[in-house]
Every structure is written in C-alpha cells, then in structure tokens.
mmCIF file of C-alpha atoms and ligand atoms in Angstrom:
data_model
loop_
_atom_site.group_PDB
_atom_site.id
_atom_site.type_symbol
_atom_site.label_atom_id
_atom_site.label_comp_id
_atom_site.label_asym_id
_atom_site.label_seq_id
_atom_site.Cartn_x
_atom_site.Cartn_y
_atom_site.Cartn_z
ATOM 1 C CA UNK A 1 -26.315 15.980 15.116
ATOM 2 C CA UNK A 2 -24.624 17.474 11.840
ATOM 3 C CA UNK A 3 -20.970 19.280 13.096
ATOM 4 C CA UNK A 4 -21.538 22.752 13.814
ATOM 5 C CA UNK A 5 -18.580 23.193 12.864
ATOM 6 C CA UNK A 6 -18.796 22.410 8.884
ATOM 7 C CA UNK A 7 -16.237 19.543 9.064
ATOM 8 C CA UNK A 8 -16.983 17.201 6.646
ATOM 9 C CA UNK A 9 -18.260 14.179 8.886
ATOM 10 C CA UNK A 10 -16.550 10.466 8.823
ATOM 11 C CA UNK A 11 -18.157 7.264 9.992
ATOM 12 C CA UNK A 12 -15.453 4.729 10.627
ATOM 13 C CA UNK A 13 -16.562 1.025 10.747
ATOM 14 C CA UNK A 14 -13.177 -0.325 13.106
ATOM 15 C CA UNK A 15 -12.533 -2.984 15.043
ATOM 16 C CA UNK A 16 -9.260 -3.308 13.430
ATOM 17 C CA UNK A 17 -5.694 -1.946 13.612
ATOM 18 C CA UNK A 18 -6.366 -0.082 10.324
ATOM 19 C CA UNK A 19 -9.212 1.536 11.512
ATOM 20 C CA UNK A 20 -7.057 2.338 14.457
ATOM 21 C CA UNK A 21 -4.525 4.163 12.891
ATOM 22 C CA UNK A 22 -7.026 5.734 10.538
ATOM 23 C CA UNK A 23 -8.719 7.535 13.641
ATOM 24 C CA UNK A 24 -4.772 8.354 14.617
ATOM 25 C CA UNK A 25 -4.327 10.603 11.747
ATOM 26 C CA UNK A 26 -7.355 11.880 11.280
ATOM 27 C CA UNK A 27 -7.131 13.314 14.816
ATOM 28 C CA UNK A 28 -3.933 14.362 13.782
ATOM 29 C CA UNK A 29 -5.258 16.155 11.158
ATOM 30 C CA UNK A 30 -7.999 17.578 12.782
ATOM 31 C CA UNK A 31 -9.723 18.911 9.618
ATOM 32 C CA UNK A 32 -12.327 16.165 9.817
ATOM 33 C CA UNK A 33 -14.576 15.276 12.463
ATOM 34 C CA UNK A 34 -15.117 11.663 12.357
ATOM 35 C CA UNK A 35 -16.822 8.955 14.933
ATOM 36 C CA UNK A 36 -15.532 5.262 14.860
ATOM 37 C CA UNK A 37 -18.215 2.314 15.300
ATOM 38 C CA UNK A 38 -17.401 -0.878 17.135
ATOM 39 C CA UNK A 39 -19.296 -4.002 17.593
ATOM 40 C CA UNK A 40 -18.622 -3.220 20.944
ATOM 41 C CA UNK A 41 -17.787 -7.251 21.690
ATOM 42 C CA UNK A 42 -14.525 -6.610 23.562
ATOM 43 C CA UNK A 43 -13.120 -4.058 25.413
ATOM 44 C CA UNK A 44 -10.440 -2.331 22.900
ATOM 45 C CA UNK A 45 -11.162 0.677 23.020
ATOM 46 C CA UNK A 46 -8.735 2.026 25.389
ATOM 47 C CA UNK A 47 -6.914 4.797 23.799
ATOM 48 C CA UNK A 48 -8.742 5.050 20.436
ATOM 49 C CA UNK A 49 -8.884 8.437 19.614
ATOM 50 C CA UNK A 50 -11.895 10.513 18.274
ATOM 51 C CA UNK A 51 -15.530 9.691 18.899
ATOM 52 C CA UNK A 52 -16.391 6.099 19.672
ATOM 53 C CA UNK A 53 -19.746 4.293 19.411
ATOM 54 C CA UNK A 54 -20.271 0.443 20.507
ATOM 55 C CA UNK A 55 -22.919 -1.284 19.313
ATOM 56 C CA UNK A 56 -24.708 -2.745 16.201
ATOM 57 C CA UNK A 57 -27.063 -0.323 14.069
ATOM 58 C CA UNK A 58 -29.806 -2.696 13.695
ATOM 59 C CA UNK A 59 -28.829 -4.046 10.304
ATOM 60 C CA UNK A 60 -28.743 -1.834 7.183
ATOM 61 C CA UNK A 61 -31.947 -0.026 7.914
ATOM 62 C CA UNK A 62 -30.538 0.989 11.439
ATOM 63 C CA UNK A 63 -27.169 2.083 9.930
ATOM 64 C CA UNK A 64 -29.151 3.952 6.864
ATOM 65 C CA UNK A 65 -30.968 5.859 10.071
ATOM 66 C CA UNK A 66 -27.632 6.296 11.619
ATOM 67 C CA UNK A 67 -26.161 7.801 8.349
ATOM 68 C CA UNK A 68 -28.937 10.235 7.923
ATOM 69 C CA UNK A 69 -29.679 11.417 11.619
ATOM 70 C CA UNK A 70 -25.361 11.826 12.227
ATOM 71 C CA UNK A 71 -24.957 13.940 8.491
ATOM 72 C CA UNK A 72 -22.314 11.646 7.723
ATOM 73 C CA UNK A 73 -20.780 12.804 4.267
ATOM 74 C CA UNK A 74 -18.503 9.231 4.125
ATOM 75 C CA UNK A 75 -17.991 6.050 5.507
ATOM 76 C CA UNK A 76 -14.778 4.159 5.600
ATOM 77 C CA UNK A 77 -15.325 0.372 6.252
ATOM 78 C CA UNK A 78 -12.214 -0.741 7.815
ATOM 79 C CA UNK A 79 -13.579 -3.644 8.898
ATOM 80 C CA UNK A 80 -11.887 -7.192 9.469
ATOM 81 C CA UNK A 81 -11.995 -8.847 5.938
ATOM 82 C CA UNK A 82 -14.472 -11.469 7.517
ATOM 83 C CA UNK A 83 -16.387 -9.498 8.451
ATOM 84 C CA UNK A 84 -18.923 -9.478 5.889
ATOM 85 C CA UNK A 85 -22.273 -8.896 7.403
ATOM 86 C CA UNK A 86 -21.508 -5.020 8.500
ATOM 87 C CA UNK A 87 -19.756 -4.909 5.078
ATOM 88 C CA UNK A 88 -22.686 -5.651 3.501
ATOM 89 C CA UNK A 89 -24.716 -3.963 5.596
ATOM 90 C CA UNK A 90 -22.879 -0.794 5.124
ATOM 91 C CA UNK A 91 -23.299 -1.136 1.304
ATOM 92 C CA UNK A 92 -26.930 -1.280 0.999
ATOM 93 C CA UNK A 93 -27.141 1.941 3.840
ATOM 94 C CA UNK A 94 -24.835 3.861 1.890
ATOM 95 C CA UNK A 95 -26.426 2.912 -1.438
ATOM 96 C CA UNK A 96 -29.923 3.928 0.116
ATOM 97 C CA UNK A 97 -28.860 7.151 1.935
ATOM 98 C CA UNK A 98 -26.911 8.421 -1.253
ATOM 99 C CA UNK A 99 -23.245 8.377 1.192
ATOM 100 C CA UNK A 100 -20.107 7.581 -0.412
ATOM 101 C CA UNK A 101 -18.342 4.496 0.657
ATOM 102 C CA UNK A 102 -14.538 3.781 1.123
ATOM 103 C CA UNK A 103 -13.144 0.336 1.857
ATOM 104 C CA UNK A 104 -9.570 0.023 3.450
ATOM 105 C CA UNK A 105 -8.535 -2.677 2.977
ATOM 106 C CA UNK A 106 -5.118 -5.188 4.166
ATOM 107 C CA UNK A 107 -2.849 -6.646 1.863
ATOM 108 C CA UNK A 108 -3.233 -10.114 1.272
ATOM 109 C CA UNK A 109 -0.770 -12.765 2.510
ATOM 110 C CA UNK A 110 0.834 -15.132 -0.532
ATOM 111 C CA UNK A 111 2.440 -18.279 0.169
ATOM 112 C CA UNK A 112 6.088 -18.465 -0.223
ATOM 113 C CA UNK A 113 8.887 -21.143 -1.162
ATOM 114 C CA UNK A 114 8.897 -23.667 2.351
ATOM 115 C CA UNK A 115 5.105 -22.803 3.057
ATOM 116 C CA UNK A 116 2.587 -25.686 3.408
ATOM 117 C CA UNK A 117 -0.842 -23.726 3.250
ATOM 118 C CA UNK A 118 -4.125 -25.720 2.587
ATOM 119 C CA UNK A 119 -6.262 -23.372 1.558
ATOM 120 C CA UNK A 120 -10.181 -24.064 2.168
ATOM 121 C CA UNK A 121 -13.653 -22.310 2.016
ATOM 122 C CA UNK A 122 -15.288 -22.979 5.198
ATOM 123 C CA UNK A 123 -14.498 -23.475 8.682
ATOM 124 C CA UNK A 124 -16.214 -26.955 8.560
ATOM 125 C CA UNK A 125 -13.901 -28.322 5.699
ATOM 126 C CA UNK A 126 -10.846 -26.962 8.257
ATOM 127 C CA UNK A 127 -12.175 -29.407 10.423
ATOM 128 C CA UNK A 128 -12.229 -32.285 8.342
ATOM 129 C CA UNK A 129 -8.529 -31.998 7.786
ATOM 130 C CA UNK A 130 -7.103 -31.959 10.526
ATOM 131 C CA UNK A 131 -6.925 -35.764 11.340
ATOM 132 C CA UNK A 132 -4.634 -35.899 8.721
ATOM 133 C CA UNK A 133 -1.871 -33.427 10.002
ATOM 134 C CA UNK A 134 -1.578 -34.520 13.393
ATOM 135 C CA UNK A 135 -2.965 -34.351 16.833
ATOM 136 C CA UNK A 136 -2.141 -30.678 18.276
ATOM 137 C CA UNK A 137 -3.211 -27.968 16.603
ATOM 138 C CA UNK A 138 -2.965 -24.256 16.974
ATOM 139 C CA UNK A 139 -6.632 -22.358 16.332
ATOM 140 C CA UNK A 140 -6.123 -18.860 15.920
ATOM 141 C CA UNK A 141 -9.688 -17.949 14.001
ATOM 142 C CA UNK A 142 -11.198 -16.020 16.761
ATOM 143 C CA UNK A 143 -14.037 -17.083 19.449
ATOM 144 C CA UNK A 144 -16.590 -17.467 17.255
ATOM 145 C CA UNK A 145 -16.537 -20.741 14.978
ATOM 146 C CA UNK A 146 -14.394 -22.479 17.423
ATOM 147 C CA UNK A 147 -17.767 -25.001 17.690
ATOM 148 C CA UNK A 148 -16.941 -26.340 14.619
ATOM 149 C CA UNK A 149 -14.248 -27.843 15.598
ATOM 150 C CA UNK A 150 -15.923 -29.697 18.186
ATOM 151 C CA UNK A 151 -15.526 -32.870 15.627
ATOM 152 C CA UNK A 152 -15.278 -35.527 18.161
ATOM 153 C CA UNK A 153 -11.596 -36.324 17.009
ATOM 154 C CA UNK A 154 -8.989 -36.957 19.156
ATOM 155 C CA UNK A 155 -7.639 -33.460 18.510
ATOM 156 C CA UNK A 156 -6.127 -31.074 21.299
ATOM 157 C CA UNK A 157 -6.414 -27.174 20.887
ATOM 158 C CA UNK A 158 -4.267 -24.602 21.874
ATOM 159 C CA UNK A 159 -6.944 -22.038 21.247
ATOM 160 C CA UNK A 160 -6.138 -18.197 20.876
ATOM 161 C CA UNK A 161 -8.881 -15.474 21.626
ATOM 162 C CA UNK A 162 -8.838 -11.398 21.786
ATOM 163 C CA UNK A 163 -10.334 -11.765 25.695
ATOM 164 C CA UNK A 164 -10.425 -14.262 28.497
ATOM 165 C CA UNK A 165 -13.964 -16.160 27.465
ATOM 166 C CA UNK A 166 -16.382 -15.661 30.000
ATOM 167 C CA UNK A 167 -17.808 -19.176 29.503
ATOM 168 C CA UNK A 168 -16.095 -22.411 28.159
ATOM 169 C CA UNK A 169 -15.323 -23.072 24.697
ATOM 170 C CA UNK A 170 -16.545 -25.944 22.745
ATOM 171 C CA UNK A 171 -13.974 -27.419 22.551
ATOM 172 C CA UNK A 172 -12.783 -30.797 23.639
ATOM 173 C CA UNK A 173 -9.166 -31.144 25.071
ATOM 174 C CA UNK A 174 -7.610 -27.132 24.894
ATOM 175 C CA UNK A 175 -5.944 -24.900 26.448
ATOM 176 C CA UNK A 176 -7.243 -20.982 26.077
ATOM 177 C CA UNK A 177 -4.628 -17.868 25.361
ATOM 178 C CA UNK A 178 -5.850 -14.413 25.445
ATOM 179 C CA UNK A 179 -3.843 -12.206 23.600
ATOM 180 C CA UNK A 180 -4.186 -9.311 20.954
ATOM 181 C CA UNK A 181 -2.010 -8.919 17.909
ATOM 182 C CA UNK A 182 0.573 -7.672 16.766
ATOM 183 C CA UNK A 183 2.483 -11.077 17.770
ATOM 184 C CA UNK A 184 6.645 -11.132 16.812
ATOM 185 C CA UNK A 185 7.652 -13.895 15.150
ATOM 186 C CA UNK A 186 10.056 -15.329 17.816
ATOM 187 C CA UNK A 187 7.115 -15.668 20.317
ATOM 188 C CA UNK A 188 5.125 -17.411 18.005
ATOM 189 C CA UNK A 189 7.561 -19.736 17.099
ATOM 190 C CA UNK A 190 8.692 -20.265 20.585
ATOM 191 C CA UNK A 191 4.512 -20.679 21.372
ATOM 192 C CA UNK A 192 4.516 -23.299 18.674
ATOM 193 C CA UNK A 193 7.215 -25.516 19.887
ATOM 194 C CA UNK A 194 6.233 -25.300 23.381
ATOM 195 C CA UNK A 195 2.651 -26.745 23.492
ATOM 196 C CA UNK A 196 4.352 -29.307 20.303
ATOM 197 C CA UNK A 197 1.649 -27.997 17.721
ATOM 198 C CA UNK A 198 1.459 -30.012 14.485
ATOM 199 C CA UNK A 199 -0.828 -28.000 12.415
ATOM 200 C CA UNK A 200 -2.164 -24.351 12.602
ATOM 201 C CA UNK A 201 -5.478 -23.123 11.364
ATOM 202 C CA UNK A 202 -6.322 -19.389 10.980
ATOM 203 C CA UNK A 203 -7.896 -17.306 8.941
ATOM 204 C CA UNK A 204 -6.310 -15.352 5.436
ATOM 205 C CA UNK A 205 -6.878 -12.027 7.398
ATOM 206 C CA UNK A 206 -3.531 -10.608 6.135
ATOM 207 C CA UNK A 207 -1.741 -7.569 7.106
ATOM 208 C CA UNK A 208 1.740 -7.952 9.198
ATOM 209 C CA UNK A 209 0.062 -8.050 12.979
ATOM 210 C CA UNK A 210 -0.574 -11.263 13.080
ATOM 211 C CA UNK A 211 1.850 -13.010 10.255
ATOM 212 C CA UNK A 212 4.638 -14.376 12.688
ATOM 213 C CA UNK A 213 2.764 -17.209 13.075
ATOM 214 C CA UNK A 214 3.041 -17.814 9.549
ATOM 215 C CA UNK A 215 6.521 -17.191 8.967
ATOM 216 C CA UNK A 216 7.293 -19.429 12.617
ATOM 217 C CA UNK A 217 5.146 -22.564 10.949
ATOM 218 C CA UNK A 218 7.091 -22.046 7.741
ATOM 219 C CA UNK A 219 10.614 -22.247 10.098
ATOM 220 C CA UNK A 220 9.436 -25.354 11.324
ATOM 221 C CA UNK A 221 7.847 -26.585 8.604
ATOM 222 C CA UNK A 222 4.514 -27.028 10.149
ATOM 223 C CA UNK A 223 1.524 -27.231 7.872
ATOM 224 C CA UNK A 224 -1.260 -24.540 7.664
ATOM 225 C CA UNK A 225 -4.889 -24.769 6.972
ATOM 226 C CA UNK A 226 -5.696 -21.490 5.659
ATOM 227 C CA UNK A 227 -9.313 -20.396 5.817
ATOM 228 C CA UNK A 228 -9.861 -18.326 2.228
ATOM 229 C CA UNK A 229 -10.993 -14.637 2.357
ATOM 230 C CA UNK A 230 -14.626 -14.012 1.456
ATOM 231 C CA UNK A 231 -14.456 -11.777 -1.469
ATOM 232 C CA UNK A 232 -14.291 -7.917 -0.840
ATOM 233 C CA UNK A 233 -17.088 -5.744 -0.508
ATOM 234 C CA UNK A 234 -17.880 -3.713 -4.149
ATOM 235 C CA UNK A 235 -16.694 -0.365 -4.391
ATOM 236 C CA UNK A 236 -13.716 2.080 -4.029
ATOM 237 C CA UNK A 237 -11.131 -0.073 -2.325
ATOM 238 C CA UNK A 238 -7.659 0.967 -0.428
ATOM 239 C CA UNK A 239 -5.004 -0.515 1.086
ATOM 240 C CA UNK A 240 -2.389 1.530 3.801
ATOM 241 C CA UNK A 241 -3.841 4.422 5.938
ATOM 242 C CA UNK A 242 -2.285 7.098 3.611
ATOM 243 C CA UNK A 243 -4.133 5.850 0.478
ATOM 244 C CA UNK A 244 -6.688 5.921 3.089
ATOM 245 C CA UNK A 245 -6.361 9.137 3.632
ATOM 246 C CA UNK A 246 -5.865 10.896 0.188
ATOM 247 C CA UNK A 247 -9.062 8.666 -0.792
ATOM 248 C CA UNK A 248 -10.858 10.385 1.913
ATOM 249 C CA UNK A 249 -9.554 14.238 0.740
ATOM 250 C CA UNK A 250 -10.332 13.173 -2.417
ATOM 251 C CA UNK A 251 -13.974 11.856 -2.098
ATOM 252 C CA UNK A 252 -15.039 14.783 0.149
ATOM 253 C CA UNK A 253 -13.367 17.251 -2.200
ATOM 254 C CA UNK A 254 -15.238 15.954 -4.668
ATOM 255 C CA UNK A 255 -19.596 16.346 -2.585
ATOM 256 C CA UNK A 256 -21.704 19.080 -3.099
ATOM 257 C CA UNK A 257 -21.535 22.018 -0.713
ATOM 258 C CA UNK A 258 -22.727 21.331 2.774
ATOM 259 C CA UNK A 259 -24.618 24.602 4.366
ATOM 260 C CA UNK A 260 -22.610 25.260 7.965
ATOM 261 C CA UNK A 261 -25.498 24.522 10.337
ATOM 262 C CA UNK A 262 -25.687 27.641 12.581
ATOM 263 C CA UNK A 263 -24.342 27.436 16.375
ATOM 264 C CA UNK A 264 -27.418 28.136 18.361
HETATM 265 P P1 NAP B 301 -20.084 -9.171 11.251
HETATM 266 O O1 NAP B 301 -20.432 -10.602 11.333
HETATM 267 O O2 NAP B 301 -19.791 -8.588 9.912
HETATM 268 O O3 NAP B 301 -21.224 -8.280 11.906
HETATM 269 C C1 NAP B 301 -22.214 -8.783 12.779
HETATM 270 C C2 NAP B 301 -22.991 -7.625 13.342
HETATM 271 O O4 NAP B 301 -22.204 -6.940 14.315
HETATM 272 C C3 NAP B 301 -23.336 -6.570 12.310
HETATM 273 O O5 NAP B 301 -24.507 -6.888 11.602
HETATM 274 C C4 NAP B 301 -23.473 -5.336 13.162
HETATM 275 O O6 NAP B 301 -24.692 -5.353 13.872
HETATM 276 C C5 NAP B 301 -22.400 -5.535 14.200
HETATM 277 N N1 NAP B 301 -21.125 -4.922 13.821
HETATM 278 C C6 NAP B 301 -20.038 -5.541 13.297
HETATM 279 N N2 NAP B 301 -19.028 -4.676 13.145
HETATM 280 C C7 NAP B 301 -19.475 -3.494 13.593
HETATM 281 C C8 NAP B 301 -18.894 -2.221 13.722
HETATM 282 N N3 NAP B 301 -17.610 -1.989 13.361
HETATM 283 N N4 NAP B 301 -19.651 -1.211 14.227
HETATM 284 C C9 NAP B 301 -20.914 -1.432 14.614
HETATM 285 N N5 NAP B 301 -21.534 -2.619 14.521
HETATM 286 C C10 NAP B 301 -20.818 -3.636 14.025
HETATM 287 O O7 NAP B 301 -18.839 -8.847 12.204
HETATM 288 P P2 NAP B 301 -17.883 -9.839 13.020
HETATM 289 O O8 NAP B 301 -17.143 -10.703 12.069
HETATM 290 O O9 NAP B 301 -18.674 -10.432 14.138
HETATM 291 O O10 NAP B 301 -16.840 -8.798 13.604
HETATM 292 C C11 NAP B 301 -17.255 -7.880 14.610
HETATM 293 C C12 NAP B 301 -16.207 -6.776 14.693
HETATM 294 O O11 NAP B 301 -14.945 -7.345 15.028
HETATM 295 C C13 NAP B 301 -16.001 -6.022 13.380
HETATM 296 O O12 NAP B 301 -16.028 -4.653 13.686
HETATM 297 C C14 NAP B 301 -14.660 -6.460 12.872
HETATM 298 O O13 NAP B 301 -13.955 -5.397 12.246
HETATM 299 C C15 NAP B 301 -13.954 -6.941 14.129
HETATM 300 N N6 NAP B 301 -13.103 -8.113 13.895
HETATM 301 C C16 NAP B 301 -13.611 -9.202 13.276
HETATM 302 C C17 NAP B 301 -12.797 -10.300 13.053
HETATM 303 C C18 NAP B 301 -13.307 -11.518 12.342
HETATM 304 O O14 NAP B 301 -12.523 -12.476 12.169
HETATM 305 N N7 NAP B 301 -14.558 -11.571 11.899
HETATM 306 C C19 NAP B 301 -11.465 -10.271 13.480
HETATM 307 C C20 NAP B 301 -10.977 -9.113 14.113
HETATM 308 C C21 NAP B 301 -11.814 -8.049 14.322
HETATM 309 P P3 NAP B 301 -26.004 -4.600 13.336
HETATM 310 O O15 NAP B 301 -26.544 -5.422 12.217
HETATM 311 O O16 NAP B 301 -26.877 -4.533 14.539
HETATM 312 O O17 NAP B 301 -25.557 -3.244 12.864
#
C-alpha cells in the first residue's frame, strides 16, 4: 500500500551492517518511509529500526510484484557483496518495473606489506589448498559452502557461523563458534592462537567488522586464502551510509511527481 503520507518510499535489501545503519538514519531522518527486506535466515533483526519484511520475493518476478504493489520509488541493495542472486534479482525487477536502483556498497580490503593472501575464485579451489598450509584452519565463509570443504583431508576446522546450526555441519574434525561481527582484533588474534590455526579462509567481504582477523593472521604471520569478490552488480554504486544517503536525496529529487494518495 503506497504511503498515505506522500513520503517517497525506500525498499532496503539488508542483511548487512550497512543496511543497518542505513535504516538508522533514515529513521532519523524521518522524511522517508522506507521497509528493509531480509532473507529472513537468522534471527537479526532485533532492534532494526523501520519496517521489516523476512522472506524471499519469489525471484525477480516476485520482487517486480513487490515493487509495484508497495509504490516503491527506490531500492537500495545493501546486500552482502556475495550475495549475488538477490543482486541480480533486484536488477532485472527494477529494470522491468521502471524503479531506480542504488547499490551501497563496502570498501574493499587490499593486502598490505606482511600479508600472505591467496587469492582464489571458488570455494572448491580454497579447498584444494589447504593441504599445503597446514592442518588447522580457521573457516570463517558462513554456513553455507562449508560442504566443500568436506575434502576427505586430514584437516581440522574451527568453523565460525552467524547462529548455533540446528543440524551438524559437514564437516569432518571441527569445532563450531557462533558469533556475529564486528570482531576486535585482539580477540581474534587471541582465537587464532588458542585453537593453534595454521591457515584462515574467508571471504573478500570487506568493510572493518570483520577485518581483525586479517590484521591478527598478518601479526602472526599466518597465511590467508582469500575467496575473490564476485563482481558488483551494474549501476549507481556507493560506498559509506552518507554517500548513501545524499544518493538517495538525490535520486528521489530527481522522479516525477507522485500524486499524495488520499487518506480514506
Ligand atoms: P542470495 O544467494 O543472493 O539470495 C538467495 C535468495 O534469498 C534470493 O533469491 C532471495 O529469494 C532471498 N534473499 C536474499 N537476500 C534477501 C533479502 N535481503 N531480502 C529478501 N530476500 C532475500 O543471498 P545469500 O548469499 O544467501 O544471503 C542471504 C542474505 O544474507 C542477504 O540478505 C545478504 O545480505 C546476507 N548476508 C550474506 C552473506 C554471504 O556471504 N552471502 C554474508 C552476510 C550476510 P527470492 O528469490 O525468493 O526473492
């Protein structure tokens, strides 16, 4: 149902600290009314201000429906960088339903002087590594994937999730942590040299939440397999909630009139 208010409507696509603090100021602000879409695969929701939905759309067609039935005037995809199906999805639904599209986007993370990142494609090719680096290794690349590292190698895993599992991994030998960023640097490294990890595999999500277990490997000059970034989805592209933000003025400043729907 279109505001009856006139406030330009907002879909945020979340699941991320950006989209977090996005949904902060805009609440702040209060000149928008905006609704923030989850996955709705774990519980973090607690505290996120504004409207929430959980749930998928039902690919792009559901989310074009969504778009159209919700008068949504933008959508701001501040979605985890691999997470490329809703990215994608969200480009053909806004291309389709004639919505403007805003990506916000996290800074990259560059290797430094004393960093030993092995960057790789796939997940897979992670895998195939690790033999070479050692014995006990440190996943950090979410729940999902964690099957390919059932190799059959004589690997342990100290194995880092968002929630408790609600089944077992498939993994060998591991131990499970549930935690959510943002993770300080000391408590990584003091997490490293406790269960004696000799290599760390994540993915290049970026951003400073969850980079003190980079700069703890680098300290103890532990070797990284770095799972590469799939490239970004096309289109208008920010980084930092204030670009965010200005983007978002700026875009809506710039649609065609919107009739106020009357308050019945
Ligand atoms: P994905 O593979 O790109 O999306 C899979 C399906 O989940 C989508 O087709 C969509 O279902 C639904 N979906 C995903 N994000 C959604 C959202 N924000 N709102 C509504 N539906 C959504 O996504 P993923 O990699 O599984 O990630 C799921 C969520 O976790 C994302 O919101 C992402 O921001 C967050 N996250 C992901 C990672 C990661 O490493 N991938 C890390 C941290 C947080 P329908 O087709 O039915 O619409």
């Amino acid at each position: 149902m279109p505001a009856p208010d006139g406030r330009p409507r907002l879909l945020i696509l979340g699941g991320t600290g950006e989209a977090r603090a996005l949904a902060a100021a805009l609440a702040e602000a209060g000149d928008i009314d905006f609704v923030t879409a989850l996955a709705g695969r774990t519980s973090a929701v607690a505290g996120l201000p504004g409207h929430v939905r959980r749930g998928g759309f039902g690919g792009a067609t559901g989310l074009a429906a969504y778009l159209a039935a919700e008068a949504i005037d933008l959508v701001v995809d501040a979605t985890h960088p691999f997470a490329t199906q809703i990215s994608a999805h969200a480009v053909v639904a806004c291309e389709q339903s004639g919505v403007e599209r805003l990506v916000l986007d996290r800074p990259a993370w560059r290797p430094t002087a004393g960093d030993r990142w092995t960057e790789v494609a796939t997940l897979a090719e992670a895998a195939s590594l690790l033999p070479r680096y050692g014995r006990r290794v440190f996943l950090t690349i979410g729940r999902q994937g964690l099957a390919a590292f059932a190799t059959g190698d004589d690997l342990w895993f100290l194995a880092r999730v968002a929630e408790p599992p609600d089944a077992p991994l498939p993994l060998g030998d591991c131990r499970v942590i549930a935690a959510r960023g943002p993770f300080d640097v000391a408590a990584e490294r003091r997490l490293l040299e406790e269960n004696a990890i000799d290599v760390l595999v994540c993915k290049a999500s970026g951003g400073t939440a969850t980079d003190g277990k980079l700069i703890a490997a680098r300290a103890l000059d532990l070797p990284v397999i770095m799972i590469r970034r799939p490239p970004p989805p096309p289109g208008p592209r920010v980084t930092g909630v204030g670009a965010a933000l200005d983007a978002v003025r700026t875009m809506l400043d710039a649609l065609p009139c919107r009739e106020e729907t009357p308050v019945s």
